[in-house]
mmCIF file of C-alpha atoms and ligand atoms in Angstrom:
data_model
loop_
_atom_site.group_PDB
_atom_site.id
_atom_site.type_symbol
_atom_site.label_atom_id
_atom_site.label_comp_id
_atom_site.label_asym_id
_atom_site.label_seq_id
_atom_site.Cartn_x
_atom_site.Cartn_y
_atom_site.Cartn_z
ATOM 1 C CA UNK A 13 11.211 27.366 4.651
ATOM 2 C CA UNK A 14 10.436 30.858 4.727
ATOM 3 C CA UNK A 15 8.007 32.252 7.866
ATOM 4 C CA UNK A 16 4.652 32.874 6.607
ATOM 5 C CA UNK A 17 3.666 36.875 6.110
ATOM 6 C CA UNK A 18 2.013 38.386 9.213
ATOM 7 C CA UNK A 19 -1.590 39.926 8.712
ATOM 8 C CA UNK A 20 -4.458 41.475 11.028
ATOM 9 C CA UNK A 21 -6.637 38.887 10.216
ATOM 10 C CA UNK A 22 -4.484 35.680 10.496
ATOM 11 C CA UNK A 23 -3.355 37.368 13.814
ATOM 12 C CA UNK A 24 -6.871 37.530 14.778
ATOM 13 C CA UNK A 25 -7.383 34.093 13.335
ATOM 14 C CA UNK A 26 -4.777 32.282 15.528
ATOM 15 C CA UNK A 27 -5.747 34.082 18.817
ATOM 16 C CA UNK A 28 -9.217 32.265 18.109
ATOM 17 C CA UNK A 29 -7.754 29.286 17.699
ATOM 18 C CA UNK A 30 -5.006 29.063 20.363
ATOM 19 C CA UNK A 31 -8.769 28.937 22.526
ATOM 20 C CA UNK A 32 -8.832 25.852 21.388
ATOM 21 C CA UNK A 33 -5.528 24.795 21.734
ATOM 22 C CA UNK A 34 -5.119 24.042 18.154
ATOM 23 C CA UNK A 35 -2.119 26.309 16.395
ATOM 24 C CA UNK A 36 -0.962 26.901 12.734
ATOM 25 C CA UNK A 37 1.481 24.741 11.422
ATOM 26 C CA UNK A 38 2.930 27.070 8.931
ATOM 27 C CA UNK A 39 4.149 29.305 11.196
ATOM 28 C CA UNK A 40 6.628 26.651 12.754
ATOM 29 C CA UNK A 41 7.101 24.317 10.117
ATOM 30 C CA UNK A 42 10.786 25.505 9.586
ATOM 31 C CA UNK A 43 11.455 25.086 13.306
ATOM 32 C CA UNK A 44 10.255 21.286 13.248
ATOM 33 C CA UNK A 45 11.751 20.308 9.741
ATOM 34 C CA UNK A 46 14.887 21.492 9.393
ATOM 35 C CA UNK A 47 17.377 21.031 6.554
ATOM 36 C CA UNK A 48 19.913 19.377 8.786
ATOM 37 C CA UNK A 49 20.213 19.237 12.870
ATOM 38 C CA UNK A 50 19.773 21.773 14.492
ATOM 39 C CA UNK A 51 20.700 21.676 18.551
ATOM 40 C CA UNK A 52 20.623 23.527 21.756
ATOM 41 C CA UNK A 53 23.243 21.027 22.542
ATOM 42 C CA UNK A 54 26.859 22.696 22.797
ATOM 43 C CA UNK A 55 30.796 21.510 22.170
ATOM 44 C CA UNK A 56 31.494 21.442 26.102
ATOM 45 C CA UNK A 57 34.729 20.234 27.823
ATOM 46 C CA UNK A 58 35.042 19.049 31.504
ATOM 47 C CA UNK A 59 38.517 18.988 33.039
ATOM 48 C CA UNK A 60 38.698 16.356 35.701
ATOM 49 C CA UNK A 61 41.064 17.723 37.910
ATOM 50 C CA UNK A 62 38.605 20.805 38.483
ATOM 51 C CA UNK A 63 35.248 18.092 38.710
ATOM 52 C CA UNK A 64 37.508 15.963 40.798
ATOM 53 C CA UNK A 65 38.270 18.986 43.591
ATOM 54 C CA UNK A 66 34.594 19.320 43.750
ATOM 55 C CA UNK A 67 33.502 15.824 43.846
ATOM 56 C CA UNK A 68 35.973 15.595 47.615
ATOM 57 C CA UNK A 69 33.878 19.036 48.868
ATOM 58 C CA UNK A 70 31.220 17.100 47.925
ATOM 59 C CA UNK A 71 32.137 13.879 49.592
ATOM 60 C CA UNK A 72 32.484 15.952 53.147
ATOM 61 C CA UNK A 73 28.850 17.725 52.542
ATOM 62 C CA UNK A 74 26.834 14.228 51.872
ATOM 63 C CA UNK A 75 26.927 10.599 52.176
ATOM 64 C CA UNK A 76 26.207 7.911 49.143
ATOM 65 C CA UNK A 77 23.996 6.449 51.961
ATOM 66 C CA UNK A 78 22.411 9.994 52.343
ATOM 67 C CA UNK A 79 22.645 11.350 48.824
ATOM 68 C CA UNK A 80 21.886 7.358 47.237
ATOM 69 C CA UNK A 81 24.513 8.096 44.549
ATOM 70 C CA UNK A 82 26.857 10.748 45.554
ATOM 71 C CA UNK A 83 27.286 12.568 41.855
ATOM 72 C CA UNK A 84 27.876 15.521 40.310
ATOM 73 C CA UNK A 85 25.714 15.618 36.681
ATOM 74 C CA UNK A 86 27.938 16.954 33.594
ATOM 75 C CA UNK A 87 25.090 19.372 32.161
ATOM 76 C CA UNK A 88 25.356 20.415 28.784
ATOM 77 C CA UNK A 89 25.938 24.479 28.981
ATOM 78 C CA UNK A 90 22.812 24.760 26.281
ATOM 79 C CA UNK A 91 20.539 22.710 27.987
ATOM 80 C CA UNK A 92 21.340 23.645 31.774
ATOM 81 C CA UNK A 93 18.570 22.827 34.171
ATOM 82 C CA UNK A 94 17.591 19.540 32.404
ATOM 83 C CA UNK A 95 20.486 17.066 34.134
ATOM 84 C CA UNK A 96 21.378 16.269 30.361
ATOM 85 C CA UNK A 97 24.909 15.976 28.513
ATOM 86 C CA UNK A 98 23.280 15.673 25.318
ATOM 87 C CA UNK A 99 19.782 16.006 24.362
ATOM 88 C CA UNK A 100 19.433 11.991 24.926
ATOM 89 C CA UNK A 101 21.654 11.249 27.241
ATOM 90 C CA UNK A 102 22.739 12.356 30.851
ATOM 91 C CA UNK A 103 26.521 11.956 32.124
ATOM 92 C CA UNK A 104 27.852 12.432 35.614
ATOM 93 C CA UNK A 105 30.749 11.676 37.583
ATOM 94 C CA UNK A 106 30.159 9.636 40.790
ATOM 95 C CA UNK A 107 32.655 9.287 44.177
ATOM 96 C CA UNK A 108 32.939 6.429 46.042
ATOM 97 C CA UNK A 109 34.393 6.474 49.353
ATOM 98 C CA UNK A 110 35.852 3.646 51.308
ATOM 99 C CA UNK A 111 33.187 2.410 53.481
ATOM 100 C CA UNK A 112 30.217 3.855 51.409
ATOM 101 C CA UNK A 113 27.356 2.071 50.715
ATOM 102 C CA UNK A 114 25.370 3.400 47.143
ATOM 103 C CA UNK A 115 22.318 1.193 48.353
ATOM 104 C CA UNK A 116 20.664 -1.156 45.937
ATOM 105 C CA UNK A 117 17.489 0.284 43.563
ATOM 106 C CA UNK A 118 16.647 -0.553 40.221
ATOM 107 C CA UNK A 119 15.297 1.468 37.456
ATOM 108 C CA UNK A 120 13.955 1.210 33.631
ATOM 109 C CA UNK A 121 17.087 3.427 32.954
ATOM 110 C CA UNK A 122 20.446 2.009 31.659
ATOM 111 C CA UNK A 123 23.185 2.743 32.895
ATOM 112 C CA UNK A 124 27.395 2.634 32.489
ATOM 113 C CA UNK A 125 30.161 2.964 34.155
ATOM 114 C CA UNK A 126 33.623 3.654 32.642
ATOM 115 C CA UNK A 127 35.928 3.512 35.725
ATOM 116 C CA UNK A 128 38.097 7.311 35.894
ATOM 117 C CA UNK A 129 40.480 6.903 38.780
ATOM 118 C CA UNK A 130 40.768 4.216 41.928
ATOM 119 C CA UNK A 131 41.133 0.618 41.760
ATOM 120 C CA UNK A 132 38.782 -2.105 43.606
ATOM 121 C CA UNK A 133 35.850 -0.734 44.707
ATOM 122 C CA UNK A 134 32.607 -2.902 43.597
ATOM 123 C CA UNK A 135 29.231 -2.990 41.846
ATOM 124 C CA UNK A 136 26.906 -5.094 42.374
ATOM 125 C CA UNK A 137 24.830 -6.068 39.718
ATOM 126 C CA UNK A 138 21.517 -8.426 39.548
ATOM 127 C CA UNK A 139 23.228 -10.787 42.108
ATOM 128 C CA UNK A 140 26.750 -10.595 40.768
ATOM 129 C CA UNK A 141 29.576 -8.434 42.644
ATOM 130 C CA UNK A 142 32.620 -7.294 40.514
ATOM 131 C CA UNK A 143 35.731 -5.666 41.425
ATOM 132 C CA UNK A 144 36.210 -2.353 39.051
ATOM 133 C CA UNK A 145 39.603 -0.843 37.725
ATOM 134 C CA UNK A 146 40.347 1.968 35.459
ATOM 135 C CA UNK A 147 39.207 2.012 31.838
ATOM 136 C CA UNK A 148 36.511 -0.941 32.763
ATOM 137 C CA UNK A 149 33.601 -0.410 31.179
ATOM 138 C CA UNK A 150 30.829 -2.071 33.070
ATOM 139 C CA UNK A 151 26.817 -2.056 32.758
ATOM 140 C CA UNK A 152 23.733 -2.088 34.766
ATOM 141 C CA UNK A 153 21.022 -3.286 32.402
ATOM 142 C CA UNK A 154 17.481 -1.764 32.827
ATOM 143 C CA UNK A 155 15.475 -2.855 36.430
ATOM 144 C CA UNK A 156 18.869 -4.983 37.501
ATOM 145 C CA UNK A 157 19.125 -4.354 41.300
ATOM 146 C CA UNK A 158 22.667 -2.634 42.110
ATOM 147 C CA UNK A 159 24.436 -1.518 44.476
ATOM 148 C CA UNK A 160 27.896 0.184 45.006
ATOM 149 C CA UNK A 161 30.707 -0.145 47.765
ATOM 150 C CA UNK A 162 34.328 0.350 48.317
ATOM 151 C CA UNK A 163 36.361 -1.918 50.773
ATOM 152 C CA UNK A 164 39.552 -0.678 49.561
ATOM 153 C CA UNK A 165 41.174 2.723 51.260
ATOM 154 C CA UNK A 166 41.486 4.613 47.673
ATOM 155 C CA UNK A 167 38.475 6.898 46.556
ATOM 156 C CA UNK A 168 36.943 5.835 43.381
ATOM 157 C CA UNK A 169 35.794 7.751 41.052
ATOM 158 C CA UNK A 170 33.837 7.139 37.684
ATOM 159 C CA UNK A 171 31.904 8.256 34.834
ATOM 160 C CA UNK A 172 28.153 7.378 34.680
ATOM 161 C CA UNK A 173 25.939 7.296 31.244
ATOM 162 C CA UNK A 174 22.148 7.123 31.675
ATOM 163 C CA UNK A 175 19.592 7.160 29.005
ATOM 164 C CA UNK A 176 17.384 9.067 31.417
ATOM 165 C CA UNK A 177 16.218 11.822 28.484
ATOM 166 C CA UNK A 178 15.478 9.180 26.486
ATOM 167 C CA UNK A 179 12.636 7.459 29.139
ATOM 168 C CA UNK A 180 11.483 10.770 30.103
ATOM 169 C CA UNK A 181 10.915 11.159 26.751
ATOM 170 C CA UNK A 182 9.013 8.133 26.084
ATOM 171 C CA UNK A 183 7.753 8.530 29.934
ATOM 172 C CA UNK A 184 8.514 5.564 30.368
ATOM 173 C CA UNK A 185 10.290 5.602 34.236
ATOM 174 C CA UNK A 186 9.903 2.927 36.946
ATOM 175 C CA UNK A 187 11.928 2.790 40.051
ATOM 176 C CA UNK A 188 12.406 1.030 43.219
ATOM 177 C CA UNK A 189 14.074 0.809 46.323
ATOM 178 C CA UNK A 190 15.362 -2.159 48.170
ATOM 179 C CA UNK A 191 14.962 -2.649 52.340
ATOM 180 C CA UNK A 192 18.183 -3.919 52.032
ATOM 181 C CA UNK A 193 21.343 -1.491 51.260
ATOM 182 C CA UNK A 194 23.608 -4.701 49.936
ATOM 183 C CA UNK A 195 21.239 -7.285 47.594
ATOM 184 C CA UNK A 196 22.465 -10.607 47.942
ATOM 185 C CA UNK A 197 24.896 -11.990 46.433
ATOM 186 C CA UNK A 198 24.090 -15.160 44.599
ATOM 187 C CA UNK A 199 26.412 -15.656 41.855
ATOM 188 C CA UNK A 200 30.499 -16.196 42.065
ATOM 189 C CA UNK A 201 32.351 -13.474 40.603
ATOM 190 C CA UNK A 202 33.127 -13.778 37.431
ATOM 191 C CA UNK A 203 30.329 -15.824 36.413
ATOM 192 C CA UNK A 204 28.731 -13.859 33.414
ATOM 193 C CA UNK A 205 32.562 -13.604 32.271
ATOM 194 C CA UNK A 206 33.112 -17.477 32.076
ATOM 195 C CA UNK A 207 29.626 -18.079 30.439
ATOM 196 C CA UNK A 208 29.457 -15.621 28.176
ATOM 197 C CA UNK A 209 33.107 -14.170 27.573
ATOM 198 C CA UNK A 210 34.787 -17.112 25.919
ATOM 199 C CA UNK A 211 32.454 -17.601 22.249
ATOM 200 C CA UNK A 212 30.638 -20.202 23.635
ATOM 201 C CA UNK A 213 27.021 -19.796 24.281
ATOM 202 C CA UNK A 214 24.459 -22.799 26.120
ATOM 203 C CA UNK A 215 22.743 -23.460 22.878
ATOM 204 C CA UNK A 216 19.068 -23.904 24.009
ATOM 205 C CA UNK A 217 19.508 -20.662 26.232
ATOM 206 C CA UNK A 218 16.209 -18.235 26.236
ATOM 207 C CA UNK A 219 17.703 -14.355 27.765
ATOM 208 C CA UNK A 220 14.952 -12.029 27.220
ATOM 209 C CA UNK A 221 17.241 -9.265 27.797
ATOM 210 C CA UNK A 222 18.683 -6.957 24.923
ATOM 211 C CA UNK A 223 21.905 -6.281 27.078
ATOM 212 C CA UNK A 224 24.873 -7.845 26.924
ATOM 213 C CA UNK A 225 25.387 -10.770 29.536
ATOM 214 C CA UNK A 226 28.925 -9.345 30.269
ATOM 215 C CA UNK A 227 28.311 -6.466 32.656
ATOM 216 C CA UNK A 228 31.964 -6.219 33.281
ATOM 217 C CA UNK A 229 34.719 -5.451 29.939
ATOM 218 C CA UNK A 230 37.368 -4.981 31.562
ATOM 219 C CA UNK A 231 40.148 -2.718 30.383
ATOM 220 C CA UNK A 232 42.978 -5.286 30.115
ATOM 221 C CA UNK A 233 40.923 -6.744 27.743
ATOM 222 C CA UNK A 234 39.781 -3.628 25.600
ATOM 223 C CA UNK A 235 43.775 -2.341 25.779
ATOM 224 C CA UNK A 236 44.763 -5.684 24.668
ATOM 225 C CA UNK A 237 42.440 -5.949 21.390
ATOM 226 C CA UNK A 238 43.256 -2.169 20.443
ATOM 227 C CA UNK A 239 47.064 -3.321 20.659
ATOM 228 C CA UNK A 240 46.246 -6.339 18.696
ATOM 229 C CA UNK A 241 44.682 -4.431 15.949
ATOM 230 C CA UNK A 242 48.141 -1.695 15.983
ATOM 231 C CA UNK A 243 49.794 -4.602 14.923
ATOM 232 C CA UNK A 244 47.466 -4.687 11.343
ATOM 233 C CA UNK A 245 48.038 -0.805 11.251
ATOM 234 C CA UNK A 246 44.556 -0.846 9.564
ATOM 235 C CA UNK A 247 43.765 2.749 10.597
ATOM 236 C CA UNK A 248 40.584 4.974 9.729
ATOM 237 C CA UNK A 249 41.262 7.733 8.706
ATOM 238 C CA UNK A 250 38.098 9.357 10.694
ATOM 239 C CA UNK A 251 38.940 7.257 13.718
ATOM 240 C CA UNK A 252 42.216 5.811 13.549
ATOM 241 C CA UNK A 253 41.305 2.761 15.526
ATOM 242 C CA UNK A 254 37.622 2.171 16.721
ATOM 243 C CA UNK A 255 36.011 -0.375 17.935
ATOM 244 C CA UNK A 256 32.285 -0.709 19.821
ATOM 245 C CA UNK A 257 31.610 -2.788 22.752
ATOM 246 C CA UNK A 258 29.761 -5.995 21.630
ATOM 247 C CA UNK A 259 26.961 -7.842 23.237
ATOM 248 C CA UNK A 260 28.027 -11.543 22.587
ATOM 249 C CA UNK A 261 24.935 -13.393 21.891
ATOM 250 C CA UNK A 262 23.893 -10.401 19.169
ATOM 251 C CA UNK A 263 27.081 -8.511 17.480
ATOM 252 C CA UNK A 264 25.006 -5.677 18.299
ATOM 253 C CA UNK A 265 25.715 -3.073 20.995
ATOM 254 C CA UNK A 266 26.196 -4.065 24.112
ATOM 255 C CA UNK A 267 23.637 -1.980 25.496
ATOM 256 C CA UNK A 268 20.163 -1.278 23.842
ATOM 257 C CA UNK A 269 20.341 2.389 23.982
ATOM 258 C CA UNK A 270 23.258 3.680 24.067
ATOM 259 C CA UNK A 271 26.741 2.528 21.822
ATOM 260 C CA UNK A 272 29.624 2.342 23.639
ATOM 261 C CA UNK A 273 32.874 2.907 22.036
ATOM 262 C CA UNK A 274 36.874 2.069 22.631
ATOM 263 C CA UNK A 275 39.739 3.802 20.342
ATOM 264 C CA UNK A 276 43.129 4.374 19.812
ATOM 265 C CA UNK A 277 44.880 7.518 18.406
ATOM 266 C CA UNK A 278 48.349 6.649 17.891
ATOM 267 C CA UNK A 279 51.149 9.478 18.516
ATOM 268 C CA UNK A 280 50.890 12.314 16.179
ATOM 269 C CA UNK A 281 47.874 10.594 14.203
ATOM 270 C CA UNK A 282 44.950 13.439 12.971
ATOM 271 C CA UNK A 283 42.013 12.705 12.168
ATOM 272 C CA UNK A 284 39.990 13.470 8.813
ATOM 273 C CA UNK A 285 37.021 15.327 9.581
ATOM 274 C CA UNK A 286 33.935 13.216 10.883
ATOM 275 C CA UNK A 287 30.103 14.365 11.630
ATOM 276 C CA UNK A 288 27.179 12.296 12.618
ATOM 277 C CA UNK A 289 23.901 12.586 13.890
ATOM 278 C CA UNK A 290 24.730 10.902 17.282
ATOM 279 C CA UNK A 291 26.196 13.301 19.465
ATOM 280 C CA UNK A 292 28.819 11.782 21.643
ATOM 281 C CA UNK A 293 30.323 11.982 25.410
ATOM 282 C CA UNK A 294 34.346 11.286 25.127
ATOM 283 C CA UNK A 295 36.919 10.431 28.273
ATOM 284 C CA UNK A 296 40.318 10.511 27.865
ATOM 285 C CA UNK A 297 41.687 6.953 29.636
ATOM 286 C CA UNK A 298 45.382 7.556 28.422
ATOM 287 C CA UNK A 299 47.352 9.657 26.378
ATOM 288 C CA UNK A 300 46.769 13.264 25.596
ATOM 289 C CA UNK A 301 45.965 15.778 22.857
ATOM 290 C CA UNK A 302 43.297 17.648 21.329
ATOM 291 C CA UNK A 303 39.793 17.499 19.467
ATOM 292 C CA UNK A 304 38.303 20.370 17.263
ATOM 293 C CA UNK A 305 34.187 20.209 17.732
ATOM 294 C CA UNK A 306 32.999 23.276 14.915
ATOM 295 C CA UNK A 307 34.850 25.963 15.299
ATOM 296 C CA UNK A 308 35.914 25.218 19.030
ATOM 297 C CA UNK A 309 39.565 23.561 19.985
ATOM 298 C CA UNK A 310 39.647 21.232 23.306
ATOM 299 C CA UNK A 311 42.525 20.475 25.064
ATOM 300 C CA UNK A 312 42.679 16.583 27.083
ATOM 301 C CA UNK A 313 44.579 14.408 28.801
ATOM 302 C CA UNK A 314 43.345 11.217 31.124
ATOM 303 C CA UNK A 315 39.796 11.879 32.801
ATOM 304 C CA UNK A 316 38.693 14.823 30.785
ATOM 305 C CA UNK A 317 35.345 14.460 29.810
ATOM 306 C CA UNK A 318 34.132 16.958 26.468
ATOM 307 C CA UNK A 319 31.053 16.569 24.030
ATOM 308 C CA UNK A 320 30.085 16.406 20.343
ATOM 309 C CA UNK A 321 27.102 17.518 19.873
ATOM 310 C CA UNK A 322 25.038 16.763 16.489
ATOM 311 C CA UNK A 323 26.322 17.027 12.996
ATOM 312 C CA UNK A 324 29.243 18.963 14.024
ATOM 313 C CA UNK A 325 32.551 18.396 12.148
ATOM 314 C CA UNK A 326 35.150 16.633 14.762
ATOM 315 C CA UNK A 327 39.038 16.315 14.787
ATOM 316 C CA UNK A 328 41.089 15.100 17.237
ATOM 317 C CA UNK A 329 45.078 15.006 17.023
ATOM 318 C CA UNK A 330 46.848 13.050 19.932
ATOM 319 C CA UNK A 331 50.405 14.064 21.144
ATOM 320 C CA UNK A 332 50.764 10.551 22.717
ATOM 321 C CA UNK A 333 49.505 7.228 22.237
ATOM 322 C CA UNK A 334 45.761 8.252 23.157
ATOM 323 C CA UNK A 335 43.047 5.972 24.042
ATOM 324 C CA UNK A 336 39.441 7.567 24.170
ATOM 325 C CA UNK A 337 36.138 6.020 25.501
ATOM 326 C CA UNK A 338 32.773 7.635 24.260
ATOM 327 C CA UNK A 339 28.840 7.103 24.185
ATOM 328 C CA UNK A 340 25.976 8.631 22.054
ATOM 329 C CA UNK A 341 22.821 7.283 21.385
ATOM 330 C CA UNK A 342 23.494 5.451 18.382
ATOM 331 C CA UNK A 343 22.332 2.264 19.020
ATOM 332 C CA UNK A 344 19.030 3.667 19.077
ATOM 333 C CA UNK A 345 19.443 5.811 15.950
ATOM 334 C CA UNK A 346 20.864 3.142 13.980
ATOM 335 C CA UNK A 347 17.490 0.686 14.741
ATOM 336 C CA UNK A 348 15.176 3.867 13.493
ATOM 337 C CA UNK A 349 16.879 4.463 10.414
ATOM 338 C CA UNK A 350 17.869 8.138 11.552
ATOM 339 C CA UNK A 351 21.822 7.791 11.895
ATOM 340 C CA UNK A 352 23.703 9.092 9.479
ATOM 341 C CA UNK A 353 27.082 10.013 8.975
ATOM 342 C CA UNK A 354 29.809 12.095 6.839
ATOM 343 C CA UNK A 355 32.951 11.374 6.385
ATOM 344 C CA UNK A 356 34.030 14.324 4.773
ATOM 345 C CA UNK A 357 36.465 12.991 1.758
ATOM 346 C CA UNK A 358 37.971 10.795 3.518
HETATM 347 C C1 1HN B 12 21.864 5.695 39.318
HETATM 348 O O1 1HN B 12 21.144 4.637 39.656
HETATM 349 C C2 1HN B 12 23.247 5.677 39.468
HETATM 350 O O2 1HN B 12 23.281 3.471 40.305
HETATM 351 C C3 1HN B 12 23.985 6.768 39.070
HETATM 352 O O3 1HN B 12 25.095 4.582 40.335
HETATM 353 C C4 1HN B 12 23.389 7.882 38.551
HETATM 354 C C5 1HN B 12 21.393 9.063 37.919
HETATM 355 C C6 1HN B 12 20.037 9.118 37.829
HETATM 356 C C7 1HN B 12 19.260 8.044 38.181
HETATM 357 C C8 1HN B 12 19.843 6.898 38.652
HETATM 358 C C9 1HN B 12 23.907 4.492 40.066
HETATM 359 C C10 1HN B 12 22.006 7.929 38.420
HETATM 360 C C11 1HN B 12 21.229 6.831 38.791
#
């Protein structure tokens, strides 16, 4: 759309009207409808090893007790200021200590996990304490207490995705603290596992939840079916092998808001180029290699964190058996008709 001419009079005319707080709609038409995205969000990789030197300054500045969740926020380099990775989403990395205590709250905001580095420490989640490794990908489901500890001697560290843009969008926040810093526990662990984990549902079972009664997939698991589907060599060649995180009772994400994704880039595999409208968070769990985001090349290995923004063509290329985890908002997009994809010829 081309910007309307300028003359004395409509000049006049809409410093009359911006009185009123009414304003022209021709003169930003082309800034609201545009032919195709069109982001402040940026291609942006995070190397862990730099994140992770900060993240043990910060662990002798604050405690979780002190700071409630002792985290450093990934922010997007075009939208600095607004604790956002993408325009929907926020991403940080969080340190637990041994001994901490992340005391329990609850919030409308989801949120995920996707264990980085250390093995044992716990959530716990609506009543239900599990023990995290790396590669687990675990979820707090919107206004479930939790609460975070570590009882083993190891610092953990992980990777948290929050739809927090998203609620503040649709102002939509609630949030609430707990006397206690350690809810109670009231379920064995391992109970949504057996329940809901195995294909077998209780068949006159009401949830009223849209998240997935596992709040724990663990890696073992998520390595296991990626290896499973090597065997079938059925690769994309957009994705080479990608699967999404399932909520059981549903087939549908296993989170309402945000998709959450597992896949495997075999040794020397490159991808065909890919664009979407979700733009996506990626960690490296193993392997390494590289992704082109536009016109920008990223070098990773395990616990890098980089974005996608938007409708910008991605490749990646892995030098070793590679296994990525990643996140956009697609879940969302995909219920409002809005996502859309391009697989380039491919
Ligand atoms: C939160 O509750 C956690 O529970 C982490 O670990 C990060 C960022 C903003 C708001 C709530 C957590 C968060 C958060």
């Amino acid at each position: 759309m081309e910007a309307v001419a300028k003359t004395p009079e409509r000049e006049a005319f809409y410093r009359r009207i911006d009185g009123e707080n009414l304003s022209a709609l021709w003169n930003v038409m082309g800034d609201l409808i545009t032919p195709e995205p069109k982001s402040a969000c940026r291609p942006h990789l995070w190397k862990f090893d730099a994140v992770r030197a900060y993240m043990i300054e910060a662990g002798k500045l604050i405690t979780a007790k002190e700071a409630e969740r002792r985290v450093l926020i990934l922010e997007n380099p075009g939208l600095r200021g607004q604790s956002k990775v993408t325009t929907s989403l926020y991403a940080g990395i969080q340190l637990v200590l041994p001994g901490d205590v992340a005391p329990a709250h609850r919030h409308s905001q989801s949120a995920l996990r996707f264990i980085l580095d250390g093995k044992g420490a716990f959530t716990t989640v609506a009543g239900e304490k599990t023990l995290m490794a790396p590669g687990d990908f675990v979820i707090t489901p919107s206004m479930a207490w939790h609460d975070h500890g570590n009882e083993t001697s190891e610092p953990m560290f992980w990777l948290d995705g929050l739809d927090i843009p998203m609620v503040q969008f649709f102002d939509a926040s609630f949030a609430e603290g707990s006397n206690e810093d350690r809810q109670k526990i009231t379920k064995p662990a391992g109970d949504s596992f057996a329940r809901y984990g195995r294909n077998l549902l209780p068949i006159d079972e009401k949830r009223s939840s849209k998240t997935s009664p596992i709040f724990n997939y663990p890696y073992s698991h998520s390595r296991e079916a990626l290896e499973q589907a090597r065997v079938r060599e059925e690769w994309d060649a957009c994705h080479g092998l990608k699967l999404k995180f399932a909520n059981p009772e549903t087939g549908d994400f296993a989170m309402p808001t945000i998709g959450t994704f597992i896949q495997l880039l075999p040794k020397g595999f490159k991808t065909a180029r890919y664009r979407s409208t979700d733009a996506t968070v990626f960690t490296a769990i193993e392997g390494k290699g590289r992704t082109r985001i536009g016109d920008k090349t990223f070098e990773w290995g395990p616990r890098d964190l980089f974005v996608v923004p938007s409708w910008h063509w991605v490749t990646h290329e892995a030098d070793e058996d590679a296994v990525l985890f990643s996140f956009s908002d697609r879940a969302v997009q995909q219920k409002l008709d809005l996502f859309r994809e391009d697989r380039g010829n491919a």
